Each structure stands twice: as structure tokens, then as C-alpha cells.
PDB file of C-alpha atoms in Angstrom:
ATOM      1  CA  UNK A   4      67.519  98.062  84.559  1.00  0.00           C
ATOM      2  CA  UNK A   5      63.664  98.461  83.756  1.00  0.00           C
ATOM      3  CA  UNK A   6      62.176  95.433  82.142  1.00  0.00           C
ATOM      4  CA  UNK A   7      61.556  96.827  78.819  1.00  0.00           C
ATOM      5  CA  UNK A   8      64.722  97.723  78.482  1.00  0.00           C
ATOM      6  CA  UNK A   9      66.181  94.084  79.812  1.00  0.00           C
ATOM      7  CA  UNK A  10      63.337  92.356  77.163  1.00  0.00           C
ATOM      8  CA  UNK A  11      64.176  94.368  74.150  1.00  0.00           C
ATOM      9  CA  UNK A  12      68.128  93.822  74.965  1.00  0.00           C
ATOM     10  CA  UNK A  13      67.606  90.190  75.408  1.00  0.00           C
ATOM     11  CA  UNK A  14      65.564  89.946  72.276  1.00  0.00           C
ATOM     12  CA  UNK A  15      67.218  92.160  70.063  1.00  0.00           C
ATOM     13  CA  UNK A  16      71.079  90.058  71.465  1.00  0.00           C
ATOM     14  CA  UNK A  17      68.960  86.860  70.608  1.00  0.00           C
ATOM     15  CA  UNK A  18      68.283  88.240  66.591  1.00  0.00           C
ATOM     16  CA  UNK A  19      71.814  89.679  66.562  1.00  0.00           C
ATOM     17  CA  UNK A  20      73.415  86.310  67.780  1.00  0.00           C
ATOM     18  CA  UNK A  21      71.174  84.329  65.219  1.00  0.00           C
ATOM     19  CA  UNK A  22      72.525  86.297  62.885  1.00  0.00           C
ATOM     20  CA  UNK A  23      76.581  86.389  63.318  1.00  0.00           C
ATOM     21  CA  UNK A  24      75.840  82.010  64.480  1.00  0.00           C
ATOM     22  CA  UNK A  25      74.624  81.976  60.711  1.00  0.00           C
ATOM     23  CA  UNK A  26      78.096  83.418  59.179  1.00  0.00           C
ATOM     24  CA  UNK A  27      79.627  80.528  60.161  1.00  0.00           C
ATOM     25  CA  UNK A  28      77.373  77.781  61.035  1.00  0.00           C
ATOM     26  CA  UNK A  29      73.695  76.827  60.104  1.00  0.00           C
ATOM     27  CA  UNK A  30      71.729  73.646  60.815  1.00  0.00           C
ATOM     28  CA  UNK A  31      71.711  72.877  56.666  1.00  0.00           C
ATOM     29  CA  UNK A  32      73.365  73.994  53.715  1.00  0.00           C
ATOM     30  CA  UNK A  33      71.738  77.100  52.070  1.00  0.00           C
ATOM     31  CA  UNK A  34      72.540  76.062  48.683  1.00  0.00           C
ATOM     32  CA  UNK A  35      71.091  72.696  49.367  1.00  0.00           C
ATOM     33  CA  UNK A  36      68.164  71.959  47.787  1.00  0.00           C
ATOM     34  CA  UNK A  37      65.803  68.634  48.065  1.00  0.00           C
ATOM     35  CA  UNK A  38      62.584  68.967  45.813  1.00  0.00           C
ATOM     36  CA  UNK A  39      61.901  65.624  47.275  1.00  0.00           C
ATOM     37  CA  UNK A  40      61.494  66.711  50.625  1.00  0.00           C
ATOM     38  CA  UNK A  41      59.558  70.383  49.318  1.00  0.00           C
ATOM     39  CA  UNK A  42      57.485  71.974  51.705  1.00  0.00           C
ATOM     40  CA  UNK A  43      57.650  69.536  54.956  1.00  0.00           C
ATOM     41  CA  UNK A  44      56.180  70.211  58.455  1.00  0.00           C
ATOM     42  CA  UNK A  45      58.439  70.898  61.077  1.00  0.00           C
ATOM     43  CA  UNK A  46      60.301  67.752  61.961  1.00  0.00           C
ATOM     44  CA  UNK A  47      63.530  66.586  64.321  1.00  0.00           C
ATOM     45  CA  UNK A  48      65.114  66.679  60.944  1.00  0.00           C
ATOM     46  CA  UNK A  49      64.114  70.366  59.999  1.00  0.00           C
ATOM     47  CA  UNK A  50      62.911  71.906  63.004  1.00  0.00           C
ATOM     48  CA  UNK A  51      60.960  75.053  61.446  1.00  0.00           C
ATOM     49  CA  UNK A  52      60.037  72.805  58.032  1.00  0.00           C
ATOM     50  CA  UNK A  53      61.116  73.343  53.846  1.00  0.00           C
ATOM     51  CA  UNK A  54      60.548  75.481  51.891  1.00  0.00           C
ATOM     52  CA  UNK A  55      59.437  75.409  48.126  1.00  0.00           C
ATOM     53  CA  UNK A  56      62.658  74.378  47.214  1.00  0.00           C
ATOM     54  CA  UNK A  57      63.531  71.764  50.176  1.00  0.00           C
ATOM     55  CA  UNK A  58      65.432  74.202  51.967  1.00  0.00           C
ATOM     56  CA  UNK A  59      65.960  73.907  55.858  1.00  0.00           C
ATOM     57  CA  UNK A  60      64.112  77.049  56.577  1.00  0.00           C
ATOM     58  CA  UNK A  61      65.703  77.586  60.178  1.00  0.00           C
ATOM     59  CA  UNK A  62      68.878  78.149  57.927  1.00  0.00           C
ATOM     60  CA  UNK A  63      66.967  80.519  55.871  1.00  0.00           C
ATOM     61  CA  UNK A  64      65.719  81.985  58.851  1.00  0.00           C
ATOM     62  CA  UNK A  65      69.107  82.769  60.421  1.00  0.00           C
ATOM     63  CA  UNK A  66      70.934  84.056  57.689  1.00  0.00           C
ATOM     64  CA  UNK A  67      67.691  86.364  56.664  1.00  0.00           C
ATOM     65  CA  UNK A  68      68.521  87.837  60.001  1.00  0.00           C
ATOM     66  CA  UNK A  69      72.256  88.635  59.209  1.00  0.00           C
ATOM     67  CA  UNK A  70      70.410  90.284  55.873  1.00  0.00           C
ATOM     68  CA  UNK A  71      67.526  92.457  57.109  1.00  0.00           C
ATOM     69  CA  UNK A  72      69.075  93.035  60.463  1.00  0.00           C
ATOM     70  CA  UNK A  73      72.616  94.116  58.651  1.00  0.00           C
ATOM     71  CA  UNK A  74      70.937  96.345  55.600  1.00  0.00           C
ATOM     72  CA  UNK A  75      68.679  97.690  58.205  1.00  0.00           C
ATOM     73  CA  UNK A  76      71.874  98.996  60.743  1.00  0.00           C
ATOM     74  CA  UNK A  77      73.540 100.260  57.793  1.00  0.00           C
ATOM     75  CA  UNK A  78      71.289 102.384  56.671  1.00  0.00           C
ATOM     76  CA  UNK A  79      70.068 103.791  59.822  1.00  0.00           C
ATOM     77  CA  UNK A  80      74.317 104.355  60.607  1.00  0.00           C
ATOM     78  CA  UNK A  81      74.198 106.157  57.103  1.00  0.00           C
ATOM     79  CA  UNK A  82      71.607 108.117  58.562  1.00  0.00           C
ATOM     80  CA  UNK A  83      72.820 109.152  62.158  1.00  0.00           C
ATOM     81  CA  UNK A  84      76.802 109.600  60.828  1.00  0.00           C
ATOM     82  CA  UNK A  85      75.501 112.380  57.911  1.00  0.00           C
ATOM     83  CA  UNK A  86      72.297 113.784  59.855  1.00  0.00           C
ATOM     84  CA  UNK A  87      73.706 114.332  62.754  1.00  0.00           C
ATOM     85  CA  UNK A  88      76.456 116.029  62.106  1.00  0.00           C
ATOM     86  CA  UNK A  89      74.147 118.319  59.761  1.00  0.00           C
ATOM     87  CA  UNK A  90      72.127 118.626  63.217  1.00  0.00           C
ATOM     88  CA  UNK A  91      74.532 120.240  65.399  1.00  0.00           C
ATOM     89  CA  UNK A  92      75.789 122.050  62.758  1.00  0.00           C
ATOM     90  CA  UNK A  93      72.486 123.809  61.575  1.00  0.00           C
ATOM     91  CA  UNK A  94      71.829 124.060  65.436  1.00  0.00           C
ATOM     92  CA  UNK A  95      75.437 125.957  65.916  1.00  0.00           C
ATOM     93  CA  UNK A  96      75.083 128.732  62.884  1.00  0.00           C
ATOM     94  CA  UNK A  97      70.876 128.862  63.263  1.00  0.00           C
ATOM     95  CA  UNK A  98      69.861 131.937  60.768  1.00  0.00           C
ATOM     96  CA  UNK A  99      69.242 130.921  57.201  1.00  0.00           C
ATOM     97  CA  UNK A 100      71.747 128.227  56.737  1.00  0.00           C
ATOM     98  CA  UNK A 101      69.686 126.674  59.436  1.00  0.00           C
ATOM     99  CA  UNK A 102      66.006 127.713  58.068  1.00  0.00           C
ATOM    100  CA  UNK A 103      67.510 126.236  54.748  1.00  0.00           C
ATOM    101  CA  UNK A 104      68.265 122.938  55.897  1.00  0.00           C
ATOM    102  CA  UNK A 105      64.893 122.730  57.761  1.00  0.00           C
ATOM    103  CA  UNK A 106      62.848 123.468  54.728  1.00  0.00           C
ATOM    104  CA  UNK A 107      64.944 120.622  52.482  1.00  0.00           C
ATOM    105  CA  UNK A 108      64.017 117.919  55.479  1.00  0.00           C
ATOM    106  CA  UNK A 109      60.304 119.138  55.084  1.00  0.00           C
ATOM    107  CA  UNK A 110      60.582 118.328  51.190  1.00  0.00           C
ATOM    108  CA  UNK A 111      61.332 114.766  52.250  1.00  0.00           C
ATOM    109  CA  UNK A 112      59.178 114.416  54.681  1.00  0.00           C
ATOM    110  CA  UNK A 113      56.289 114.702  52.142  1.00  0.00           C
ATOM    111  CA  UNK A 114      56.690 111.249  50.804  1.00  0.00           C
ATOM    112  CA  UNK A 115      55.994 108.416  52.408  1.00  0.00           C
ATOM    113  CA  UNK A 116      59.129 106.762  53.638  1.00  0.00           C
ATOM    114  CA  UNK A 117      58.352 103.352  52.182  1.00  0.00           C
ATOM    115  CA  UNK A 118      57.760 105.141  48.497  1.00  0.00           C
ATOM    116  CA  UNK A 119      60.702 107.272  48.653  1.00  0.00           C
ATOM    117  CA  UNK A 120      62.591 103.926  49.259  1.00  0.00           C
ATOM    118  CA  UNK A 121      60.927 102.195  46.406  1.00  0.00           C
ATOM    119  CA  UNK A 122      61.232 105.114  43.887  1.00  0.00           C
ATOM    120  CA  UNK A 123      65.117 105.390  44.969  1.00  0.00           C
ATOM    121  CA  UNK A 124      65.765 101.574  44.510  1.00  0.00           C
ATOM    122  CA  UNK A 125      63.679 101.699  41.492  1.00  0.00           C
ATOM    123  CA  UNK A 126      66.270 104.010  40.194  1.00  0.00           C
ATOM    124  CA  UNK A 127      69.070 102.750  41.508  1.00  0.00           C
ATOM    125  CA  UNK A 128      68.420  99.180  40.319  1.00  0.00           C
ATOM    126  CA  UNK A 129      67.589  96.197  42.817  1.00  0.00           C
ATOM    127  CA  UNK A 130      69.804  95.146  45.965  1.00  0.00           C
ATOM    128  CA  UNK A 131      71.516  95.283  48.908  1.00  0.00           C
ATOM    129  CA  UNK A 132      73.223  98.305  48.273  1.00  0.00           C
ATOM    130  CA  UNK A 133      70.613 100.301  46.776  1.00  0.00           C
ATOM    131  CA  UNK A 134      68.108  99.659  49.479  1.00  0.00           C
ATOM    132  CA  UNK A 135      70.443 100.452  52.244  1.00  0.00           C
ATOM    133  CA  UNK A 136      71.313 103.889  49.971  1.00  0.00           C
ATOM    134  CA  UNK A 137      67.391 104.348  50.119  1.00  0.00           C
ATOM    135  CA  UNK A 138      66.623 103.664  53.710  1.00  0.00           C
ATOM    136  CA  UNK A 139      69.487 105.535  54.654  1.00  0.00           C
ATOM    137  CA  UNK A 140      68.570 109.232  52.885  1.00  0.00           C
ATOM    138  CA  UNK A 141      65.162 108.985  54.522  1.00  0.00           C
ATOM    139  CA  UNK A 142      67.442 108.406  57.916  1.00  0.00           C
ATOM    140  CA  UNK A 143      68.999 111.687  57.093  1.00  0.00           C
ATOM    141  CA  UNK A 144      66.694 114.508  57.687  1.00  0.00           C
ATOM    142  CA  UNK A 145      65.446 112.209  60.825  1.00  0.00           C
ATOM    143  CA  UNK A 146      68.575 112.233  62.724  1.00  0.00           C
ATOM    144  CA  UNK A 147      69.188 115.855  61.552  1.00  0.00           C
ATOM    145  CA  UNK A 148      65.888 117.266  63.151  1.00  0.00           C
ATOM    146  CA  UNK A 149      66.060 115.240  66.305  1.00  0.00           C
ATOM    147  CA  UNK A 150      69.687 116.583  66.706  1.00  0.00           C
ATOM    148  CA  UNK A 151      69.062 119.853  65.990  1.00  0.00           C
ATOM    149  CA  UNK A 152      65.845 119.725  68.220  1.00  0.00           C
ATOM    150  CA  UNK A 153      68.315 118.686  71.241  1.00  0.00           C
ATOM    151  CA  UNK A 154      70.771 120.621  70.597  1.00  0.00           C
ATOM    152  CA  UNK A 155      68.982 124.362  70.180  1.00  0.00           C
ATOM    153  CA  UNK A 156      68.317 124.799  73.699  1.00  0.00           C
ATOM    154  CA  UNK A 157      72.061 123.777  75.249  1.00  0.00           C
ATOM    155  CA  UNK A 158      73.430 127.319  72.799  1.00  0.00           C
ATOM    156  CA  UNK A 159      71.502 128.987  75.650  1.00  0.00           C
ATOM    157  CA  UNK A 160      72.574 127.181  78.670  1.00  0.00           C
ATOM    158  CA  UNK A 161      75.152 128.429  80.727  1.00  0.00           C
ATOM    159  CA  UNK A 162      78.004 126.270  80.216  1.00  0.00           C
ATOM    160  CA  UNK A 163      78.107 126.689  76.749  1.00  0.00           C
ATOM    161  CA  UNK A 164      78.308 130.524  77.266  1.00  0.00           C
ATOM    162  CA  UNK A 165      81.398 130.176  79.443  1.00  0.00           C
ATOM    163  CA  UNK A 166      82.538 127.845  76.379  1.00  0.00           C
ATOM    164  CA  UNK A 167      82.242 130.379  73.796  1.00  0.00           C
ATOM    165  CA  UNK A 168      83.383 132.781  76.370  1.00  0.00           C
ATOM    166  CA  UNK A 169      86.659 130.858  76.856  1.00  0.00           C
ATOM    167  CA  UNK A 170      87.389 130.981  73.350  1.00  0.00           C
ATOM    168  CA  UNK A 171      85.989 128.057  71.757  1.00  0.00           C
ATOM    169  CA  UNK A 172      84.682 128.080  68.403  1.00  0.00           C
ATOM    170  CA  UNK A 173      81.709 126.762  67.621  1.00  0.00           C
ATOM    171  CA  UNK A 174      82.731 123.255  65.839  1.00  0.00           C
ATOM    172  CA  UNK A 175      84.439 122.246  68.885  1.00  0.00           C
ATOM    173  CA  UNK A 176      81.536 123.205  71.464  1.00  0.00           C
ATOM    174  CA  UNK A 177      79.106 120.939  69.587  1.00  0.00           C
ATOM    175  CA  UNK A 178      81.637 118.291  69.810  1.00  0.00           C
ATOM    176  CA  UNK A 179      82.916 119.015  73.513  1.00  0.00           C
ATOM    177  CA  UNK A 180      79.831 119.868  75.038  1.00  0.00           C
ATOM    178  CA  UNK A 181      76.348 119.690  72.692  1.00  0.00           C
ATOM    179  CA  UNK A 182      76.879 115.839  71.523  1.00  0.00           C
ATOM    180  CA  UNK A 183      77.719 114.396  74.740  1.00  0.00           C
ATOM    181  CA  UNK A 184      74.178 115.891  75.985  1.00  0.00           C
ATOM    182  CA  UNK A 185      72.283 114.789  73.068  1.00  0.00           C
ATOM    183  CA  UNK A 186      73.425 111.371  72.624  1.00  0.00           C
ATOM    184  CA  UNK A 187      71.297 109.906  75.113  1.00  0.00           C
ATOM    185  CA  UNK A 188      68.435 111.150  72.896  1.00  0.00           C
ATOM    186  CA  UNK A 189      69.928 110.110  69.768  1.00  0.00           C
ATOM    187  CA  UNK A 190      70.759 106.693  70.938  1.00  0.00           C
ATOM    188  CA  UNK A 191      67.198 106.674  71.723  1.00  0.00           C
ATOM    189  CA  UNK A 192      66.294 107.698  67.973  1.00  0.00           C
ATOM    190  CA  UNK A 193      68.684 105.204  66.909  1.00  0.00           C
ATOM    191  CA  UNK A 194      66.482 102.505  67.962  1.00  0.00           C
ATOM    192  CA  UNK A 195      63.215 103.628  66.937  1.00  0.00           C
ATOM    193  CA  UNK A 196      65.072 103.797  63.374  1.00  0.00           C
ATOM    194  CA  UNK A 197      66.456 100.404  63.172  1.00  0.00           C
ATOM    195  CA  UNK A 198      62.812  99.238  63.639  1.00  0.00           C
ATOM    196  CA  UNK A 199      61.425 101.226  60.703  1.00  0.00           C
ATOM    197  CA  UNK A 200      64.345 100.435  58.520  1.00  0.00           C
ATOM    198  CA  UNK A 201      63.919  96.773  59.116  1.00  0.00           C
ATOM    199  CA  UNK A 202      60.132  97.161  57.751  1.00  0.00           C
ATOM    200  CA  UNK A 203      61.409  99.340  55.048  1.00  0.00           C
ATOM    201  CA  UNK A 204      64.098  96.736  54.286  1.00  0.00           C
ATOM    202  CA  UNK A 205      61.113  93.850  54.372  1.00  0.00           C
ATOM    203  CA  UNK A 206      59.301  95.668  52.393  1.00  0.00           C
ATOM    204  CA  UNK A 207      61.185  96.406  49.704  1.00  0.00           C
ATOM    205  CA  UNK A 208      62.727  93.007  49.421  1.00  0.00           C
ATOM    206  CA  UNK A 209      59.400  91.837  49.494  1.00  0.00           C
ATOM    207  CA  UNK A 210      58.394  93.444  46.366  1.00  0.00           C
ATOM    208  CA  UNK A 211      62.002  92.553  44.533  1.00  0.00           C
ATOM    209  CA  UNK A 212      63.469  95.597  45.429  1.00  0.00           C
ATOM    210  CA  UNK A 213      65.776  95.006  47.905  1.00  0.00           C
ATOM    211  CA  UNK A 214      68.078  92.223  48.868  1.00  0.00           C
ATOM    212  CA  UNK A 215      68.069  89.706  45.762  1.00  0.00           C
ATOM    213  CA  UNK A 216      68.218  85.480  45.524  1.00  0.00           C
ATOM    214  CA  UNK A 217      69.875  83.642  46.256  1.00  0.00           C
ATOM    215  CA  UNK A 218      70.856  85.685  49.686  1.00  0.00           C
ATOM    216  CA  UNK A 219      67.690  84.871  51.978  1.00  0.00           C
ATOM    217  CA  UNK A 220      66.342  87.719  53.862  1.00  0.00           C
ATOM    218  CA  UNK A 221      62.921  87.658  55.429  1.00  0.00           C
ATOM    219  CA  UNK A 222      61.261  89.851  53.083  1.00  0.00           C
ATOM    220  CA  UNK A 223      61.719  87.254  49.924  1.00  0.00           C
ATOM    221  CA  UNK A 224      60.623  84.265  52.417  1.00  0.00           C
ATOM    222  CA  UNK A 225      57.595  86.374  52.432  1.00  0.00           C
ATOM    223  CA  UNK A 226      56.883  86.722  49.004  1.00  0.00           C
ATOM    224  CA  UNK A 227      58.126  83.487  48.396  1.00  0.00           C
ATOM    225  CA  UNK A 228      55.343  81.617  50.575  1.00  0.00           C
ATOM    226  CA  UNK A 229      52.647  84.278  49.885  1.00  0.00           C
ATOM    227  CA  UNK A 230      51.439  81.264  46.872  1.00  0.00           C
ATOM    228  CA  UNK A 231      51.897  78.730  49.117  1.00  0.00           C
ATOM    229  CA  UNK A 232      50.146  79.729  52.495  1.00  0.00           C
ATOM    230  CA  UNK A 233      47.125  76.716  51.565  1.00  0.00           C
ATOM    231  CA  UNK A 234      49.835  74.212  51.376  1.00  0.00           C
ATOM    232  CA  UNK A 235      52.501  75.037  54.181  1.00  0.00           C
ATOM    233  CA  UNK A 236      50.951  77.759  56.393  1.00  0.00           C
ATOM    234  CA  UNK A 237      53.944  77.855  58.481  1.00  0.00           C
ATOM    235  CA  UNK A 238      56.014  78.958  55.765  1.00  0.00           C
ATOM    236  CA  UNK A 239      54.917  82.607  56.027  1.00  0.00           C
ATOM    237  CA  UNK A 240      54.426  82.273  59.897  1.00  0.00           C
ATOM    238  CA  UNK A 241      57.916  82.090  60.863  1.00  0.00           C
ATOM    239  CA  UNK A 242      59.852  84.882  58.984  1.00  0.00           C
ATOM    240  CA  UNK A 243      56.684  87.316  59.787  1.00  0.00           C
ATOM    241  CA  UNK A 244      56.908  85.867  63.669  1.00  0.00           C
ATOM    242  CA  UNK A 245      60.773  86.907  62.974  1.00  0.00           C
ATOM    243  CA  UNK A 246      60.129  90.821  61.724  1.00  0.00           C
ATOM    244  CA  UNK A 247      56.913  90.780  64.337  1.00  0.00           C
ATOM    245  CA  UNK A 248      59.308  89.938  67.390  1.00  0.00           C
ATOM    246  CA  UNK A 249      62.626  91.858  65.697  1.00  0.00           C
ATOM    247  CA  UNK A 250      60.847  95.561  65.584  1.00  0.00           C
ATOM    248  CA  UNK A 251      59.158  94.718  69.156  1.00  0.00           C
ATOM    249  CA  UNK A 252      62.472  94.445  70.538  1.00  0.00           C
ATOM    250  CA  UNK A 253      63.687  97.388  68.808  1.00  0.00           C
ATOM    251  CA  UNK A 254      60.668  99.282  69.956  1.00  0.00           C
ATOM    252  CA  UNK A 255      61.066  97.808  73.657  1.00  0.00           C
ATOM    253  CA  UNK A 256      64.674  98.800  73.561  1.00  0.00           C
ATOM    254  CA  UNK A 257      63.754 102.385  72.493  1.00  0.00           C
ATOM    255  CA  UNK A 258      61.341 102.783  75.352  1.00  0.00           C
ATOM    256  CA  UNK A 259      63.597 101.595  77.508  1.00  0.00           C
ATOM    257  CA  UNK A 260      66.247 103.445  77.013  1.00  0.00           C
ATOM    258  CA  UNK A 261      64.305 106.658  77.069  1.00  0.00           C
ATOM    259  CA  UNK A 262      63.807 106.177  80.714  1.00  0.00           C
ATOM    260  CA  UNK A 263      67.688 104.853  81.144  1.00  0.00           C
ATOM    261  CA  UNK A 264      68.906 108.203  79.725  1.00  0.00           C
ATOM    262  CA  UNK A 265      68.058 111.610  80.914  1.00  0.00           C
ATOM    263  CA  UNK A 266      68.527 113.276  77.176  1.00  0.00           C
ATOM    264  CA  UNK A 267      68.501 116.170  79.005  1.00  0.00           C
ATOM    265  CA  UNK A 268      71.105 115.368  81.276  1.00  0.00           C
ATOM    266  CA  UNK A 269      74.039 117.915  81.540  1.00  0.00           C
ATOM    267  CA  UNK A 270      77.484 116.690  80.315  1.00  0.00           C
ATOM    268  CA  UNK A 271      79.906 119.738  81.576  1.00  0.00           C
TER     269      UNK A 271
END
């Protein structure tokens, strides 16, 4: 195993162990709140500090992982489980249907991701649910042109002639014998994703659009401390340190894996 593979697996099991520890257990109550003890320095008692509300903010920390980390996977699986599908399947017919489905990824590809998330939560009202909805339809056309991309050049290979030859329809080829070539790619992809839909996720909660209080995620500790950097600068330090370290990992992991897998290695 290369090392950038090993650090971004060790990092990325360290955020997603944080995060399922915090489910059931975290070092204080979330719903506990101590005004008298408001914005402390890290201490044996709190060991990252309080917030602006005397919350432990190591608890806040650990269950904003479960909630960027968890809207962030499940919007990048919306994306991969519609797009590529879509992918093999434009790759498989080609001709218009394909040139037609090419030309509606290139529509939204002209926003900016970030926007199209904000003007689709924007409509779709604050939350969760909306800004996994949002992140996930920009996830879409992704995984659909990287599948597609891997999968054009296996119709010519000579394996999948014999398929087609043998009698196979096309459905069953891209499941049989194009997907098990491109997933090595697409896993890949996957992790690039998750790092850009943990910004996206971030971002919008930062601005009130995504996750809401009182669930923590680290995009409202963000804008929650951005008025209090003078008096606690560490307040902002750790959940940025957290998104900083989070989409290194998943970046690490990606470039990692790239070298693991051969995404053009031949599954007969």
C-alpha cells in the first residue's frame, strides 16, 4: 500500500470513527449549555474549549463530523447510484440519446457548483435534506461523464465483441463486463467527490442553507465564531482544522487509489 493511500485511509477512518463514537457517546452533553463557563480556553475539563453558548466544543466537533461527513456521502451516493447508471447506459446506445445526455450535463456544468447548490436549497427551503438533494444533482452529470468516458472505449475491445456476439444484450454487458472495468475509476471519482461535497456541504451550512441548529455541523461552528474570532480564536480554528484535514484525506485517498487501481484493467 503506497503512503498516500495508507494516510488518507487512516485519516479519513479517524473522521469516520469520530463520527459513529459521537452517535452514542460524546465527552459533554450537546444540549448542555453553561453561559457561565462561555467561550473558555482549552482546559482538562473541555479539551478543545466553549463555545458562545458554553458548549464542550469537542462534542460539537464530533457530532459536526457525523453531519457534514454523512450529508456529504449521501449526496455524492445520490450522485454515483443515478449518474452512473445514466453513464453506461448513454455509453451502450451512443447516437443521439447519447449526444442528448451530453449536452444536458454541459447545461449544468455552466454554473458554479457551489451556486447551483445555493439556488437549489434556496428553493427547496433550508436543511439537511435539501442540501444533500442539491449536492447530489451536481454529482449527477459528474459520475455520468466519468462513466461514460470509461466505458466508450471497452464497446470496442474484444471481449465485449465476443459478448454481443454470444448473444448478450446490451444492459447485461455493461453490467457483466463494462462496470467491473470502470469501477476502479469510479471509486476513484468517488473520492474526489466526497471532498467537494463536504465543502459544498460547509458552505452552504455556513451561509444557513444547509444543515440547521440545533444539529452541529462544522459549517454553522464557522459562522457561529466568525463574530467571535477577537475573543476565542480557537473557536474557528478547530472546525476549519477539521474540513482542512477531512478533504486532505479525501484528496490523499483519491490519489492513492488511482495508483492502487489500474481503471483500465481488464475484468473478462
Amino acid at each position: 500500500m503506497n503512503r498516500r493511500l495508507l494516510a488518507g485511509a487512516l485519516l479519513a477512518g479517524a473522521f469516520a470513527t469520530l463520527a459513529l463514537l459521537s452517535l452514542v457517546w460524546t465527552p459533554a452533553p450537546l444540549e448542555q449549555l453553561d453561559i457561565a463557563a462561555r467561550l473558555q480556553a482549552p482546559s482538562a475539563a473541555h479539551w478543545l474549549g466553549t463555545d458562545h453558548l458554553g458548549r464542550d466544543v469537542l462534542s460539537l466537533l464530533m457530532r459536526g463530523a457525523a453531519t457534514s461527513l454523512g450529508v456529504a456521502s449521501l449526496a455524492v451516493a445520490l450522485g454515483a447510484l443515478v449518474g452512473v447508471p445514466l453513464g453506461l447506459w448513454a455509453a451502450a446506445r451512443a447516437g443521439w440519446l447519447d449526444e442528448l445526455l451530453m449536452r444536458g450535463n454541459d447545461i449544468v456544468f455552466a454554473f458554479p457548483p457551489l451556486l447551483l447548490a445555493v439556488l437549489l436549497t434556496t428553493a427547496l427551503g433550508p436543511g439537511a435534506v435539501s442540501a444533500i438533494l442539491a449536492v447530489g444533482v451536481f454529482n449527477i452529470p459528474v459520475f455520468a461523464r466519468v462513466a461514460r468516458g470509461l466505458a466508450l472505449p471497452l464497446w470496442q475491445r474484444e471481449f465485449v465483441l465476443a459478448a454481443r456476439m454470444a448473444g448478450k444484450g446490451r444492459g447485461r454487458i455493461s453490467r457483466e463486463h463494462v462496470l467491473p472495468n470502470v469501477a476502479g475509476g469510479l471509486v476513484v471519482q468517488l473520492s474526489l467527490q466526497l471532498s467537494l461535497a463536504l465543502l459544498a456541504e460547509t458552505g452552504l451550512s455556513y451561509i444557513g442553507l444547509g444543515t440547521q441548529p440545533p444539529q452541529p455541523s462544522w459549517g454553522r461552528m464557522l459562522a457561529d465564531a466568525q463574530t467571535l474570532t477577537a475573543l476565542s480564536p480557537t473557536l474557528a480554528l478547530f472546525p476549519g482544522l477539521a474540513v482542512a484535514l477531512a478533504v486532505l484525506a479525501f484528496h490523499l485517498l483519491a490519489d492513492g487509489l488511482r495508483e492502487w487501481f489500474d481503471p483500465h484493467r481488464e475484468v473478462r
